[in-house]
Amino acid sequence: MTAQPRFLRVLNVVTVLMLAAATLMVFLYAPIEAVMGQVQKVFYFHVASGWTGMLG
């Protein structure tokens, strides 16, 4: 198996950091929505995961 190019290693690290930051923000930063309550936070996580997946 060949070694990954440097930019792929950087993208791997950035992807993990973005997923960790998104998860922390969902649980610690995002307010509870008035109508849907905690369920709304699922959307916050999935949108961030989608963007991270597309960019990673």
XYZ file of N, CA and C in Angstrom:
168
model
N 0.844 -1.183 0.000
C 0.000 0.000 0.000
C 0.889 1.247 0.000
N 0.547 2.217 -0.814
C 1.347 3.435 -0.910
C 0.896 4.452 0.130
N 1.796 5.337 0.462
C 1.486 6.398 1.428
C 0.562 7.431 0.790
N -0.277 8.035 1.613
C -1.179 9.077 1.125
C -0.400 10.358 0.849
N -0.818 11.089 -0.172
C -0.218 12.409 -0.382
C -0.505 13.321 0.815
N 0.321 14.313 0.973
C 0.216 15.209 2.127
C -1.150 15.890 2.209
N -1.694 16.355 1.086
C -2.970 17.072 1.132
C -4.112 16.160 1.577
N -4.039 14.856 1.281
C -5.083 13.943 1.756
C -4.997 13.739 3.267
N -3.794 13.695 3.791
C -3.642 13.589 5.247
C -4.194 14.828 5.932
N -3.939 15.989 5.339
C -4.469 17.240 5.892
C -5.991 17.232 5.834
N -6.565 16.800 4.717
C -8.020 16.729 4.600
C -8.622 15.752 5.603
N -7.945 14.647 5.860
C -8.434 13.699 6.862
C -8.510 14.347 8.238
N -7.478 15.065 8.607
C -7.457 15.727 9.913
C -8.531 16.807 9.985
N -8.649 17.599 8.926
C -9.661 18.662 8.898
C -11.065 18.068 8.993
N -11.306 16.960 8.311
C -12.614 16.311 8.353
C -12.958 15.851 9.758
N -12.028 15.215 10.427
C -12.270 14.752 11.798
C -12.515 15.938 12.726
N -11.744 16.993 12.578
C -11.929 18.175 13.425
C -13.278 18.840 13.182
N -13.697 18.909 11.915
C -14.995 19.517 11.608
C -16.146 18.690 12.167
N -16.057 17.372 12.069
C -17.104 16.517 12.633
C -17.163 16.646 14.151
N -16.001 16.699 14.786
C -15.974 16.864 16.239
C -16.551 18.221 16.647
N -16.187 19.273 15.927
C -16.709 20.605 16.243
C -18.215 20.667 16.036
N -18.710 20.055 14.962
C -20.154 20.053 14.702
C -20.902 19.313 15.797
N -20.362 18.191 16.229
C -21.014 17.419 17.287
C -21.048 18.207 18.588
N -19.951 18.833 18.940
C -19.917 19.634 20.166
C -20.881 20.810 20.093
N -20.942 21.460 18.942
C -21.843 22.606 18.809
C -23.305 22.189 18.889
N -23.639 21.016 18.357
C -25.023 20.541 18.435
C -25.436 20.350 19.888
N -24.579 19.738 20.676
C -24.951 19.420 22.050
C -24.743 20.564 23.034
N -23.755 21.409 22.794
C -23.405 22.428 23.785
C -23.818 23.849 23.406
N -23.908 24.166 22.126
C -24.111 25.551 21.699
C -25.513 25.823 21.170
N -26.046 24.914 20.386
C -27.331 25.150 19.717
C -28.469 25.205 20.734
N -29.313 26.234 20.637
C -30.446 26.329 21.564
C -31.519 25.308 21.210
N -32.382 25.024 22.171
C -33.501 24.116 21.933
C -34.599 24.896 21.222
N -35.057 24.384 20.099
C -36.065 25.044 19.275
C -37.422 24.978 19.976
N -38.242 26.014 19.805
C -39.491 26.144 20.560
C -40.538 25.101 20.187
N -40.677 24.769 18.916
C -41.749 23.864 18.490
C -41.296 22.405 18.494
N -40.153 22.134 17.877
C -39.712 20.746 17.726
C -38.841 20.251 18.881
N -38.330 21.141 19.682
C -37.515 20.742 20.828
C -36.171 20.161 20.408
N -35.793 19.070 21.074
C -34.487 18.445 20.833
C -34.375 17.841 19.437
N -35.503 17.480 18.829
C -35.475 16.846 17.508
C -34.820 17.753 16.471
N -34.969 19.043 16.607
C -34.388 19.997 15.659
C -32.871 19.872 15.605
N -32.241 19.471 16.697
C -30.786 19.359 16.728
C -30.268 18.277 15.790
N -31.106 17.310 15.439
C -30.709 16.283 14.478
C -30.375 16.928 13.137
N -31.148 17.928 12.741
C -30.896 18.615 11.475
C -29.561 19.347 11.507
N -29.230 19.956 12.627
C -27.957 20.666 12.729
C -26.795 19.714 12.491
N -26.869 18.534 13.070
C -25.783 17.570 12.915
C -25.717 17.040 11.485
N -26.856 16.717 10.890
C -26.846 16.128 9.559
C -26.392 17.116 8.484
N -26.742 18.366 8.611
C -26.283 19.355 7.630
C -24.769 19.511 7.721
N -24.246 19.605 8.926
C -22.788 19.725 9.092
C -22.081 18.469 8.588
N -22.644 17.303 8.842
C -22.045 16.059 8.354
C -22.072 15.998 6.831
N -23.143 16.472 6.245
C -23.228 16.491 4.785
C -22.172 17.384 4.157
N -22.010 18.574 4.705
C -20.989 19.492 4.189
C -19.593 18.915 4.382
N -19.355 18.314 5.541
C -18.043 17.725 5.801
C -17.773 16.584 4.832
N -18.785 15.767 4.576
C -18.613 14.662 3.639
C -18.325 15.139 2.223
N -19.010 16.201 1.802
C -18.773 16.719 0.450
C -17.382 17.339 0.329
N -16.951 18.042 1.360
C -15.648 18.710 1.295
C -14.492 17.750 1.547
N -14.750 16.683 2.304
C -13.696 15.719 2.639
C -13.498 14.742 1.519
